[in-house]
Amino acid sequence: MKNTSSSASPDESLPTAASVSPDGEIFPLPQADDYAGEFSRLKLIADEQRAQGRRIVVVMGVGFVGAVMAGVVADSVDKATGDPLYFVMGMQRPSTRSFWKIPSLNRGIAPVEAEDPEVAPLIQRCVLEKQTLIATYSYDALSLADIVVVDVQCDYQKHTLGNVRNGHADIAALEDALKVIGEKIPPDCLVLIETTVPPGTTEYVANPIIKKAFERRSIETDPLLAHSFERVMPGRNYVASIRDFWRVCSGINDDARERVVRFLSDILNVAAYPLTVLDRPMESETCKIVENSYRSVLLAFMDEWSVFAERNGVDITKVIQAIKVRPTHANMLFPGPGIGGYCLPKDGGLGVWAYHTLMGFEDDLFKMTPMAIDINDTRALRAARMTRDALRNMGKIVPSAKIAVLGISYREDVGDTRYSGSEIIVRKLTEMGGSVVAHDPYVKHWWEIEKQDTYPAPGQSWARFFRNQESLADWEVHQDLAAALAGADAVVLAVRHKAYLSLKPEEVLSMTGRPIAVIDCFAVLNDEDIQTYFELGCEVKGLGRGHIQRIKDRVRWGHRN
Amino acid sequence: MKNTSSSASPDESLPTAASVSPDGEIFPLPQADDYAGEFSRLKLIADEQRAQGRRIVVVMGVGFVGAVMAGVVADSVDKATGDPLYFVMGMQRPSTRSFWKIPSLNRGIAPVEAEDPEVAPLIQRCVLEKQTLIATYSYDALSLADIVVVDVQCDYQKHTLGNVRNGHADIAALEDALKVIGEKIPPDCLVLIETTVPPGTTEYVANPIIKKAFERRSIETDPLLAHSFERVMPGRNYVASIRDFWRVCSGINDDARERVVRFLSDILNVAAYPLTVLDRPMESETCKIVENSYRSVLLAFMDEWSVFAERNGVDITKVIQAIKVRPTHANMLFPGPGIGGYCLPKDGGLGVWAYHTLMGFEDDLFKMTPMAIDINDTRALRAARMTRDALRNMGKIVPSAKIAVLGISYREDVGDTRYSGSEIIVRKLTEMGGSVVAHDPYVKHWWEIEKQDTYPAPGQSWARFFRNQESLADWEVHQDLAAALAGADAVVLAVRHKAYLSLKPEEVLSMTGRPIAVIDCFAVLNDEDIQTYFELGCEVKGLGRGHIQRIKDRVRWGHRN
């Protein structure tokens, strides 16, 4: 295992006290004597804003969710007057990995790339026009807060691929943030945890931490803690998925509950998407984990029937289409080459971990939840195996083959590559000695491969589970399909991006220049295309698509079995 | 284990050559010399009907699905002329268990009890008014058929409770039916299998059987086999769930496919609920198994989170309500005390069995599908355990307690008791020495308990997994709630029947005459009622309802934890 996760400097030639943005701009980290000035700046702004009747919201963590949440809060207005209700300070620790987000945000530039055309203008509008949003690296912002929104990441670290039980929730960053919050906030500040956390975190972890800090500060009131999870969906409706979508929330006591309900009612479209208020944070924390584990289980369930279909001449995608007609089964999905994205591969792990670690149970209560993650995490290996077998049917082996993977994001028509199945396909085929290239119209840089120690959080790539990853050092995602396909022996169709759905066999072969092995991981090919590939001397295999063998038999032997 | 399954005579005092209907009427079985006359009758009718341009449909098996399917076919008319298109002969083997259905049907009486007010008039109309439906015990009807619809039961026999892998598909009755079909039908008769079967049955079992029979009859054409599964839902829309609902079908060759599409288009509401035509029977057979296993997995997944909730002060039913708001998660369900009904406990077993037995694979491909059934099958044991614990909290033990189970059907507001969770609760508490009574407004006779060897198919009860079931010999389902509750120490709320949702604690206690242990298996109680029960000195526990302990603490200690 080469690439063990670490938070080392992104590039050894840089001074360690700088942070480099993904597009290469270098930002020196703040020095010790910058802090006093920064706080004066913040204090002045807060006083001005408060004089205008606005409350101060500090959003801790301006990553994928926090940045947009900060924008949504800063963009919200009093429904009667149209005036902004909140002034937002986005706060991010000044680490080499993340500090660049602060100056970036302060220029009105969203620190996350998104397909949603609303993201960039939202941030720009709030920072430059409305002037309701700034960013800071200083924890002292907390002392000015009426409300703190916690969007600090809480990852789950797996130690083995395909065994989520062998791993742990990585709540250290969250605990650190909570300690600082306890030390800095005014006693009546509402602390709203939005991070997806192990159930029990608000009551069993956050509350004791803040309470102890309050005791040291001789504050006698109880902390006002609340929990509410977002249901962010990467893609073209990213902002709407935060603002115009149903929310669940809860408070640790009546005060906190009332405060969080009021806050969320101010900033979200609760008229169209009513709030659900649950009895306690553990309940809403459980909600999020169950919600995502549900989806994970649905997908893992399809894995076994997908393999059944492959082995018995059945096209599972037609089976799914036939079943989805029923409204009660309309959420059935084909799992593709594994289940990626930031949430589904980890959230169930947080739940199981909490049960054992926070709640202290030893029994094996959880069966389906961890099993689903294990099945989903290893499904992409099947696509790699299928590539090997398809190549072998053409008299080739992986180490002497050029393999083009089309689509590297975790789902169709987005550029989000976190924990994508394609990453596992690429790493596994690389481990097996293949020469792998990739193409994706939505992804310019594949950080999990190119700079996995820098831009994803440490450990947020599948790298540590594979050997021989050195050849990926100079990796580059092709934007030009013809270049990616030139001379390829195998083409792995990994994601249902629009551009791939209309790709005809003749076109592909004109780019590869030779008959190829085609591995369809996501029902990209229709039956006609499959037949054409066979007629053109190619080999085709597909996850869940057992009928391909029947098409092959018909082309090769002229009969229907 | 007392009640091992057998197909013995229902009552030893009767002649073995008679069949007794559930309401007690005795029908002597037909004798050998009755058959010639029966065939003459059928032949005459068939000729007359054919002269009117109608095709003859034989429905084999007039059980829960077959009887209503026969009615739907017999009721269908030519959309242009309004004339009936089909004449239907419902056919049932003259066994002591089932023969009574034939004379019953011929009087215009539906042989199944149903909550749907459409069932009885449908059968009556077709038999007595339209005269498009008769019933017969003679296989010779097959020789007159243009179409045979196979609705013969195919059960799955479990040998252990909680280990579906240890069991087998019981396809002998189906194979027998197919042999007779092969011997009797005209060569161009369409054979439509509607029974839920192990995937592969049409191609790997039925086709070879009928082909061999055709060979013996020197018929050279291929059998016209098709498969289409119904999606019957017990309850008030029973007929509609057959006629006005989406269907999936497939044929073994082009002819069979065209024939089945035409037939289903004639009899079903395909304008509003379009047909899905799949490529081969294996595909549509797989469809049905995946569809039901999906639901089974969704429910089993909730079991572990239900237990998590119980142990950690969370009300899982509120969590589910909060999640169901999302359209993609709207089919999330609380599992209640296990998952009953005829299909979900067995269909996954048919799939796993087919994989090993018909397809010859030895590997452990299936994980979630069988695990879900095992979890669901044993969930009701948890309700029994909870009853024990709630009683113990009141200083009582099960053997000295009277326990009233409210609701015995497998879901709310229907009378279908097949494989219900309540049966397991009753049997388990009986095994533990409890004195158990039951009440259900929808069920007069609980055949799985009262005459389990007679009216459910043999083995279709949970009886064989429990000892000490003798005390259930004189079992009677109470229709009078006060009588069921009088003197009860514990009340198990097992089904969400309407009548139970409005039952107030004071009312219940006025009937029991004492404080009781209440076990809420299906979120029947709201928080207010739970609090009242505690205030009245009762003990309350509930599946998935961990917040009950918090309510208890509040009542007992006056604080909120």
PDB file of N, CA, C and O in Angstrom, chain A residues 246 279-280 282-283 291 294 298 304-305 311-315 318 325-326 328-329 331-332 355 359 363 367-369 371 550, chain B residues 246 279-280 282-283 291 294 298 304-305 311-315 318 322 325-326 328-329 331-332 355 359 363 367-369 371 550:
ATOM      1  N   TRP A 246     -37.215  19.145   2.373  1.00  0.00           N
ATOM      2  CA  TRP A 246     -37.675  18.883   3.726  1.00  0.00           C
ATOM      3  C   TRP A 246     -36.499  18.735   4.687  1.00  0.00           C
ATOM      4  O   TRP A 246     -35.519  18.052   4.397  1.00  0.00           O
ATOM      5  N   ASP A 279     -38.121  14.627  18.727  1.00  0.00           N
ATOM      6  CA  ASP A 279     -38.100  14.831  20.179  1.00  0.00           C
ATOM      7  C   ASP A 279     -36.716  15.089  20.758  1.00  0.00           C
ATOM      8  O   ASP A 279     -36.581  15.684  21.816  1.00  0.00           O
ATOM      9  N   ARG A 280     -35.693  14.576  20.095  1.00  0.00           N
ATOM     10  CA  ARG A 280     -34.363  14.747  20.672  1.00  0.00           C
ATOM     11  C   ARG A 280     -33.322  14.556  19.581  1.00  0.00           C
ATOM     12  O   ARG A 280     -33.576  13.888  18.570  1.00  0.00           O
ATOM     13  N   MET A 282     -30.773  12.652  19.275  1.00  0.00           N
ATOM     14  CA  MET A 282     -30.493  11.259  18.908  1.00  0.00           C
ATOM     15  C   MET A 282     -31.471  10.774  17.843  1.00  0.00           C
ATOM     16  O   MET A 282     -31.125   9.994  16.966  1.00  0.00           O
ATOM     17  N   GLU A 283     -32.702  11.256  17.933  1.00  0.00           N
ATOM     18  CA  GLU A 283     -33.720  10.831  16.984  1.00  0.00           C
ATOM     19  C   GLU A 283     -33.432  11.383  15.587  1.00  0.00           C
ATOM     20  O   GLU A 283     -33.538  10.665  14.599  1.00  0.00           O
ATOM     21  N   GLU A 291     -31.874   6.869   6.943  1.00  0.00           N
ATOM     22  CA  GLU A 291     -32.251   7.313   5.596  1.00  0.00           C
ATOM     23  C   GLU A 291     -31.207   6.899   4.555  1.00  0.00           C
ATOM     24  O   GLU A 291     -31.536   6.341   3.513  1.00  0.00           O
ATOM     25  N   TYR A 294     -30.799   3.026   4.337  1.00  0.00           N
ATOM     26  CA  TYR A 294     -31.926   2.461   3.585  1.00  0.00           C
ATOM     27  C   TYR A 294     -31.567   2.358   2.112  1.00  0.00           C
ATOM     28  O   TYR A 294     -31.669   1.300   1.489  1.00  0.00           O
ATOM     29  N   LEU A 298     -30.991  -0.922  -0.241  1.00  0.00           N
ATOM     30  CA  LEU A 298     -31.738  -1.163  -1.481  1.00  0.00           C
ATOM     31  C   LEU A 298     -30.791  -1.490  -2.623  1.00  0.00           C
ATOM     32  O   LEU A 298     -31.049  -2.372  -3.439  1.00  0.00           O
ATOM     33  N   GLU A 304     -27.008  -8.789  -5.510  1.00  0.00           N
ATOM     34  CA  GLU A 304     -27.084 -10.245  -5.645  1.00  0.00           C
ATOM     35  C   GLU A 304     -27.987 -10.661  -6.797  1.00  0.00           C
ATOM     36  O   GLU A 304     -27.706 -11.629  -7.492  1.00  0.00           O
ATOM     37  N   TRP A 305     -29.035  -9.887  -7.032  1.00  0.00           N
ATOM     38  CA  TRP A 305     -29.918 -10.223  -8.151  1.00  0.00           C
ATOM     39  C   TRP A 305     -29.295  -9.822  -9.476  1.00  0.00           C
ATOM     40  O   TRP A 305     -29.610 -10.413 -10.524  1.00  0.00           O
ATOM     41  N   ARG A 311     -25.730 -14.518 -14.524  1.00  0.00           N
ATOM     42  CA  ARG A 311     -25.431 -15.942 -14.663  1.00  0.00           C
ATOM     43  C   ARG A 311     -26.556 -16.746 -15.293  1.00  0.00           C
ATOM     44  O   ARG A 311     -26.380 -17.923 -15.577  1.00  0.00           O
ATOM     45  N   ASN A 312     -27.721 -16.117 -15.443  1.00  0.00           N
ATOM     46  CA  ASN A 312     -28.859 -16.892 -15.907  1.00  0.00           C
ATOM     47  C   ASN A 312     -29.609 -16.245 -17.069  1.00  0.00           C
ATOM     48  O   ASN A 312     -30.806 -16.474 -17.240  1.00  0.00           O
ATOM     49  N   GLY A 313     -28.877 -15.460 -17.857  1.00  0.00           N
ATOM     50  CA  GLY A 313     -29.477 -14.964 -19.089  1.00  0.00           C
ATOM     51  C   GLY A 313     -30.568 -13.942 -18.908  1.00  0.00           C
ATOM     52  O   GLY A 313     -31.422 -13.773 -19.777  1.00  0.00           O
ATOM     53  N   VAL A 314     -30.575 -13.263 -17.769  1.00  0.00           N
ATOM     54  CA  VAL A 314     -31.615 -12.274 -17.494  1.00  0.00           C
ATOM     55  C   VAL A 314     -30.993 -10.882 -17.541  1.00  0.00           C
ATOM     56  O   VAL A 314     -29.876 -10.676 -17.072  1.00  0.00           O
ATOM     57  N   ASP A 315     -31.713  -9.930 -18.118  1.00  0.00           N
ATOM     58  CA  ASP A 315     -31.271  -8.545 -18.082  1.00  0.00           C
ATOM     59  C   ASP A 315     -31.912  -7.878 -16.869  1.00  0.00           C
ATOM     60  O   ASP A 315     -33.098  -7.552 -16.873  1.00  0.00           O
ATOM     61  N   LYS A 318     -34.000  -4.674 -17.245  1.00  0.00           N
ATOM     62  CA  LYS A 318     -35.399  -4.764 -17.709  1.00  0.00           C
ATOM     63  C   LYS A 318     -36.302  -5.209 -16.563  1.00  0.00           C
ATOM     64  O   LYS A 318     -37.443  -4.768 -16.456  1.00  0.00           O
ATOM     65  N   VAL A 325     -42.479   0.258 -12.157  1.00  0.00           N
ATOM     66  CA  VAL A 325     -43.807   0.746 -12.538  1.00  0.00           C
ATOM     67  C   VAL A 325     -44.718   0.868 -11.318  1.00  0.00           C
ATOM     68  O   VAL A 325     -45.562   1.754 -11.250  1.00  0.00           O
ATOM     69  N   ARG A 326     -44.527  -0.008 -10.358  1.00  0.00           N
ATOM     70  CA  ARG A 326     -45.339   0.059  -9.141  1.00  0.00           C
ATOM     71  C   ARG A 326     -44.902   1.247  -8.302  1.00  0.00           C
ATOM     72  O   ARG A 326     -43.725   1.348  -7.930  1.00  0.00           O
ATOM     73  N   THR A 328     -45.074   1.746  -5.227  1.00  0.00           N
ATOM     74  CA  THR A 328     -44.412   1.318  -3.989  1.00  0.00           C
ATOM     75  C   THR A 328     -42.990   0.818  -4.227  1.00  0.00           C
ATOM     76  O   THR A 328     -42.262   0.560  -3.272  1.00  0.00           O
ATOM     77  N   HIS A 329     -42.624   0.610  -5.474  1.00  0.00           N
ATOM     78  CA  HIS A 329     -41.288   0.089  -5.786  1.00  0.00           C
ATOM     79  C   HIS A 329     -40.513   1.037  -6.699  1.00  0.00           C
ATOM     80  O   HIS A 329     -39.498   0.659  -7.270  1.00  0.00           O
ATOM     81  N   ASN A 331     -38.609   3.396  -6.237  1.00  0.00           N
ATOM     82  CA  ASN A 331     -37.240   3.815  -5.893  1.00  0.00           C
ATOM     83  C   ASN A 331     -36.220   2.700  -6.076  1.00  0.00           C
ATOM     84  O   ASN A 331     -35.091   2.794  -5.601  1.00  0.00           O
ATOM     85  N   MET A 332     -36.615   1.644  -6.773  1.00  0.00           N
ATOM     86  CA  MET A 332     -35.639   0.581  -7.057  1.00  0.00           C
ATOM     87  C   MET A 332     -34.596   1.112  -8.040  1.00  0.00           C
ATOM     88  O   MET A 332     -34.921   1.794  -8.993  1.00  0.00           O
ATOM     89  N   TYR A 355     -23.313   2.600  18.055  1.00  0.00           N
ATOM     90  CA  TYR A 355     -23.963   1.565  18.866  1.00  0.00           C
ATOM     91  C   TYR A 355     -22.951   0.878  19.788  1.00  0.00           C
ATOM     92  O   TYR A 355     -23.210   0.661  20.970  1.00  0.00           O
ATOM     93  N   MET A 359     -22.749   3.935  22.731  1.00  0.00           N
ATOM     94  CA  MET A 359     -23.793   3.338  23.563  1.00  0.00           C
ATOM     95  C   MET A 359     -23.309   2.109  24.329  1.00  0.00           C
ATOM     96  O   MET A 359     -24.030   1.626  25.206  1.00  0.00           O
ATOM     97  N   ASP A 363     -23.209  -6.680  21.318  1.00  0.00           N
ATOM     98  CA  ASP A 363     -23.819  -7.686  20.442  1.00  0.00           C
ATOM     99  C   ASP A 363     -23.798  -7.257  18.977  1.00  0.00           C
ATOM    100  O   ASP A 363     -23.617  -6.089  18.661  1.00  0.00           O
ATOM    101  N   LYS A 367     -26.872  -6.116  11.048  1.00  0.00           N
ATOM    102  CA  LYS A 367     -26.526  -7.083  10.015  1.00  0.00           C
ATOM    103  C   LYS A 367     -26.610  -6.445   8.636  1.00  0.00           C
ATOM    104  O   LYS A 367     -25.646  -6.395   7.897  1.00  0.00           O
ATOM    105  N   MET A 368     -27.795  -5.954   8.302  1.00  0.00           N
ATOM    106  CA  MET A 368     -28.002  -5.452   6.942  1.00  0.00           C
ATOM    107  C   MET A 368     -27.218  -4.171   6.676  1.00  0.00           C
ATOM    108  O   MET A 368     -26.689  -3.984   5.584  1.00  0.00           O
ATOM    109  N   THR A 369     -27.172  -3.295   7.674  1.00  0.00           N
ATOM    110  CA  THR A 369     -26.545  -1.991   7.465  1.00  0.00           C
ATOM    111  C   THR A 369     -25.068  -2.131   7.083  1.00  0.00           C
ATOM    112  O   THR A 369     -24.654  -1.599   6.052  1.00  0.00           O
ATOM    113  N   MET A 371     -23.517  -4.915   6.127  1.00  0.00           N
ATOM    114  CA  MET A 371     -23.390  -5.808   4.963  1.00  0.00           C
ATOM    115  C   MET A 371     -23.618  -5.042   3.670  1.00  0.00           C
ATOM    116  O   MET A 371     -22.930  -5.275   2.666  1.00  0.00           O
ATOM    117  N   ARG A 550     -26.967 -14.252 -24.607  1.00  0.00           N
ATOM    118  CA  ARG A 550     -27.968 -14.703 -25.580  1.00  0.00           C
ATOM    119  C   ARG A 550     -27.831 -13.946 -26.899  1.00  0.00           C
ATOM    120  O   ARG A 550     -27.971 -14.519 -27.979  1.00  0.00           O
TER     121      ARG A 550
ATOM    122  N   TRP B 246     -50.733  -2.923 -12.971  1.00  0.00           N
ATOM    123  CA  TRP B 246     -49.727  -3.236 -13.976  1.00  0.00           C
ATOM    124  C   TRP B 246     -49.365  -4.719 -13.960  1.00  0.00           C
ATOM    125  O   TRP B 246     -49.130  -5.293 -12.893  1.00  0.00           O
ATOM    126  N   ASP B 279     -38.439 -10.378 -22.069  1.00  0.00           N
ATOM    127  CA  ASP B 279     -37.896 -11.198 -23.150  1.00  0.00           C
ATOM    128  C   ASP B 279     -38.110 -12.692 -22.973  1.00  0.00           C
ATOM    129  O   ASP B 279     -38.083 -13.434 -23.933  1.00  0.00           O
ATOM    130  N   ARG B 280     -38.212 -13.128 -21.748  1.00  0.00           N
ATOM    131  CA  ARG B 280     -38.341 -14.570 -21.533  1.00  0.00           C
ATOM    132  C   ARG B 280     -38.951 -14.824 -20.169  1.00  0.00           C
ATOM    133  O   ARG B 280     -38.859 -13.976 -19.270  1.00  0.00           O
ATOM    134  N   MET B 282     -38.033 -16.591 -17.669  1.00  0.00           N
ATOM    135  CA  MET B 282     -37.113 -16.459 -16.541  1.00  0.00           C
ATOM    136  C   MET B 282     -37.050 -15.019 -16.060  1.00  0.00           C
ATOM    137  O   MET B 282     -36.909 -14.749 -14.864  1.00  0.00           O
ATOM    138  N   GLU B 283     -37.151 -14.098 -16.993  1.00  0.00           N
ATOM    139  CA  GLU B 283     -37.064 -12.688 -16.643  1.00  0.00           C
ATOM    140  C   GLU B 283     -38.302 -12.245 -15.857  1.00  0.00           C
ATOM    141  O   GLU B 283     -38.177 -11.534 -14.857  1.00  0.00           O
ATOM    142  N   GLU B 291     -39.210  -8.388  -6.786  1.00  0.00           N
ATOM    143  CA  GLU B 291     -40.183  -7.407  -6.308  1.00  0.00           C
ATOM    144  C   GLU B 291     -40.581  -7.669  -4.861  1.00  0.00           C
ATOM    145  O   GLU B 291     -40.577  -6.772  -4.021  1.00  0.00           O
ATOM    146  N   TYR B 294     -37.528  -7.452  -2.441  1.00  0.00           N
ATOM    147  CA  TYR B 294     -37.210  -6.034  -2.200  1.00  0.00           C
ATOM    148  C   TYR B 294     -37.950  -5.543  -0.960  1.00  0.00           C
ATOM    149  O   TYR B 294     -37.365  -4.997  -0.035  1.00  0.00           O
ATOM    150  N   LEU B 298     -36.513  -4.376   2.676  1.00  0.00           N
ATOM    151  CA  LEU B 298     -36.795  -3.059   3.261  1.00  0.00           C
ATOM    152  C   LEU B 298     -37.292  -3.202   4.692  1.00  0.00           C
ATOM    153  O   LEU B 298     -36.913  -2.440   5.583  1.00  0.00           O
ATOM    154  N   GLU B 304     -33.401  -3.987  12.466  1.00  0.00           N
ATOM    155  CA  GLU B 304     -32.233  -3.686  13.295  1.00  0.00           C
ATOM    156  C   GLU B 304     -32.279  -2.260  13.839  1.00  0.00           C
ATOM    157  O   GLU B 304     -31.871  -2.007  14.978  1.00  0.00           O
ATOM    158  N   TRP B 305     -32.830  -1.353  13.054  1.00  0.00           N
ATOM    159  CA  TRP B 305     -32.935   0.026  13.548  1.00  0.00           C
ATOM    160  C   TRP B 305     -34.060   0.176  14.559  1.00  0.00           C
ATOM    161  O   TRP B 305     -34.025   1.057  15.430  1.00  0.00           O
ATOM    162  N   ARG B 311     -33.419   0.430  22.291  1.00  0.00           N
ATOM    163  CA  ARG B 311     -32.351   0.418  23.297  1.00  0.00           C
ATOM    164  C   ARG B 311     -31.770   1.800  23.575  1.00  0.00           C
ATOM    165  O   ARG B 311     -30.958   1.940  24.490  1.00  0.00           O
ATOM    166  N   ASN B 312     -32.137   2.774  22.750  1.00  0.00           N
ATOM    167  CA  ASN B 312     -31.486   4.075  22.900  1.00  0.00           C
ATOM    168  C   ASN B 312     -32.460   5.243  22.967  1.00  0.00           C
ATOM    169  O   ASN B 312     -32.117   6.369  22.602  1.00  0.00           O
ATOM    170  N   GLY B 313     -33.667   4.951  23.433  1.00  0.00           N
ATOM    171  CA  GLY B 313     -34.589   6.051  23.701  1.00  0.00           C
ATOM    172  C   GLY B 313     -35.130   6.754  22.477  1.00  0.00           C
ATOM    173  O   GLY B 313     -35.546   7.901  22.554  1.00  0.00           O
ATOM    174  N   VAL B 314     -35.118   6.075  21.354  1.00  0.00           N
ATOM    175  CA  VAL B 314     -35.597   6.688  20.110  1.00  0.00           C
ATOM    176  C   VAL B 314     -36.915   6.030  19.714  1.00  0.00           C
ATOM    177  O   VAL B 314     -37.083   4.826  19.852  1.00  0.00           O
ATOM    178  N   ASP B 315     -37.847   6.824  19.230  1.00  0.00           N
ATOM    179  CA  ASP B 315     -39.086   6.278  18.684  1.00  0.00           C
ATOM    180  C   ASP B 315     -38.898   6.085  17.186  1.00  0.00           C
ATOM    181  O   ASP B 315     -38.932   7.046  16.418  1.00  0.00           O
ATOM    182  N   LYS B 318     -41.339   7.642  14.664  1.00  0.00           N
ATOM    183  CA  LYS B 318     -41.206   9.073  14.323  1.00  0.00           C
ATOM    184  C   LYS B 318     -40.069   9.275  13.318  1.00  0.00           C
ATOM    185  O   LYS B 318     -40.157  10.119  12.428  1.00  0.00           O
ATOM    186  N   ALA B 322     -40.464  10.896   9.583  1.00  0.00           N
ATOM    187  CA  ALA B 322     -39.616  12.008   9.132  1.00  0.00           C
ATOM    188  C   ALA B 322     -38.935  11.669   7.811  1.00  0.00           C
ATOM    189  O   ALA B 322     -38.740  12.541   6.960  1.00  0.00           O
ATOM    190  N   VAL B 325     -41.151  11.454   4.293  1.00  0.00           N
ATOM    191  CA  VAL B 325     -41.487  12.705   3.627  1.00  0.00           C
ATOM    192  C   VAL B 325     -40.777  12.807   2.271  1.00  0.00           C
ATOM    193  O   VAL B 325     -41.310  13.371   1.320  1.00  0.00           O
ATOM    194  N   ARG B 326     -39.599  12.241   2.190  1.00  0.00           N
ATOM    195  CA  ARG B 326     -38.870  12.257   0.916  1.00  0.00           C
ATOM    196  C   ARG B 326     -39.526  11.294  -0.065  1.00  0.00           C
ATOM    197  O   ARG B 326     -39.658  10.104   0.230  1.00  0.00           O
ATOM    198  N   THR B 328     -38.358   9.741  -2.493  1.00  0.00           N
ATOM    199  CA  THR B 328     -37.516   8.576  -2.774  1.00  0.00           C
ATOM    200  C   THR B 328     -37.497   7.579  -1.625  1.00  0.00           C
ATOM    201  O   THR B 328     -36.951   6.488  -1.757  1.00  0.00           O
ATOM    202  N   HIS B 329     -38.039   7.962  -0.479  1.00  0.00           N
ATOM    203  CA  HIS B 329     -38.026   7.075   0.685  1.00  0.00           C
ATOM    204  C   HIS B 329     -39.442   6.805   1.196  1.00  0.00           C
ATOM    205  O   HIS B 329     -39.626   6.321   2.300  1.00  0.00           O
ATOM    206  N   ASN B 331     -41.582   4.685   0.591  1.00  0.00           N
ATOM    207  CA  ASN B 331     -42.037   3.303   0.824  1.00  0.00           C
ATOM    208  C   ASN B 331     -41.405   2.678   2.067  1.00  0.00           C
ATOM    209  O   ASN B 331     -41.481   1.470   2.260  1.00  0.00           O
ATOM    210  N   MET B 332     -40.793   3.500   2.885  1.00  0.00           N
ATOM    211  CA  MET B 332     -40.243   2.967   4.131  1.00  0.00           C
ATOM    212  C   MET B 332     -41.396   2.556   5.055  1.00  0.00           C
ATOM    213  O   MET B 332     -42.386   3.267   5.177  1.00  0.00           O
ATOM    214  N   TYR B 355     -31.763 -20.991  -7.704  1.00  0.00           N
ATOM    215  CA  TYR B 355     -30.357 -20.752  -8.030  1.00  0.00           C
ATOM    216  C   TYR B 355     -29.520 -22.010  -7.778  1.00  0.00           C
ATOM    217  O   TYR B 355     -28.683 -22.391  -8.594  1.00  0.00           O
ATOM    218  N   MET B 359     -30.637 -24.113 -11.301  1.00  0.00           N
ATOM    219  CA  MET B 359     -29.496 -23.602 -12.067  1.00  0.00           C
ATOM    220  C   MET B 359     -28.181 -24.274 -11.676  1.00  0.00           C
ATOM    221  O   MET B 359     -27.185 -24.080 -12.373  1.00  0.00           O
ATOM    222  N   ASP B 363     -22.384 -21.732  -4.904  1.00  0.00           N
ATOM    223  CA  ASP B 363     -21.856 -20.629  -4.078  1.00  0.00           C
ATOM    224  C   ASP B 363     -22.959 -19.914  -3.309  1.00  0.00           C
ATOM    225  O   ASP B 363     -24.129 -20.032  -3.628  1.00  0.00           O
ATOM    226  N   LYS B 367     -27.288 -13.245  -0.109  1.00  0.00           N
ATOM    227  CA  LYS B 367     -27.064 -12.875   1.281  1.00  0.00           C
ATOM    228  C   LYS B 367     -28.278 -12.129   1.829  1.00  0.00           C
ATOM    229  O   LYS B 367     -28.898 -12.542   2.792  1.00  0.00           O
ATOM    230  N   MET B 368     -28.614 -11.029   1.214  1.00  0.00           N
ATOM    231  CA  MET B 368     -29.687 -10.187   1.751  1.00  0.00           C
ATOM    232  C   MET B 368     -31.056 -10.853   1.633  1.00  0.00           C
ATOM    233  O   MET B 368     -31.879 -10.728   2.536  1.00  0.00           O
ATOM    234  N   THR B 369     -31.281 -11.511   0.518  1.00  0.00           N
ATOM    235  CA  THR B 369     -32.616 -12.079   0.281  1.00  0.00           C
ATOM    236  C   THR B 369     -32.990 -13.094   1.361  1.00  0.00           C
ATOM    237  O   THR B 369     -34.042 -12.952   1.991  1.00  0.00           O
ATOM    238  N   MET B 371     -31.469 -13.554   4.289  1.00  0.00           N
ATOM    239  CA  MET B 371     -31.336 -12.938   5.616  1.00  0.00           C
ATOM    240  C   MET B 371     -32.582 -12.143   5.976  1.00  0.00           C
ATOM    241  O   MET B 371     -33.043 -12.162   7.119  1.00  0.00           O
ATOM    242  N   ARG B 550     -38.493   6.849  28.326  1.00  0.00           N
ATOM    243  CA  ARG B 550     -38.403   8.270  28.704  1.00  0.00           C
ATOM    244  C   ARG B 550     -39.721   8.771  29.274  1.00  0.00           C
ATOM    245  O   ARG B 550     -39.755   9.539  30.231  1.00  0.00           O
TER     246      ARG B 550
END
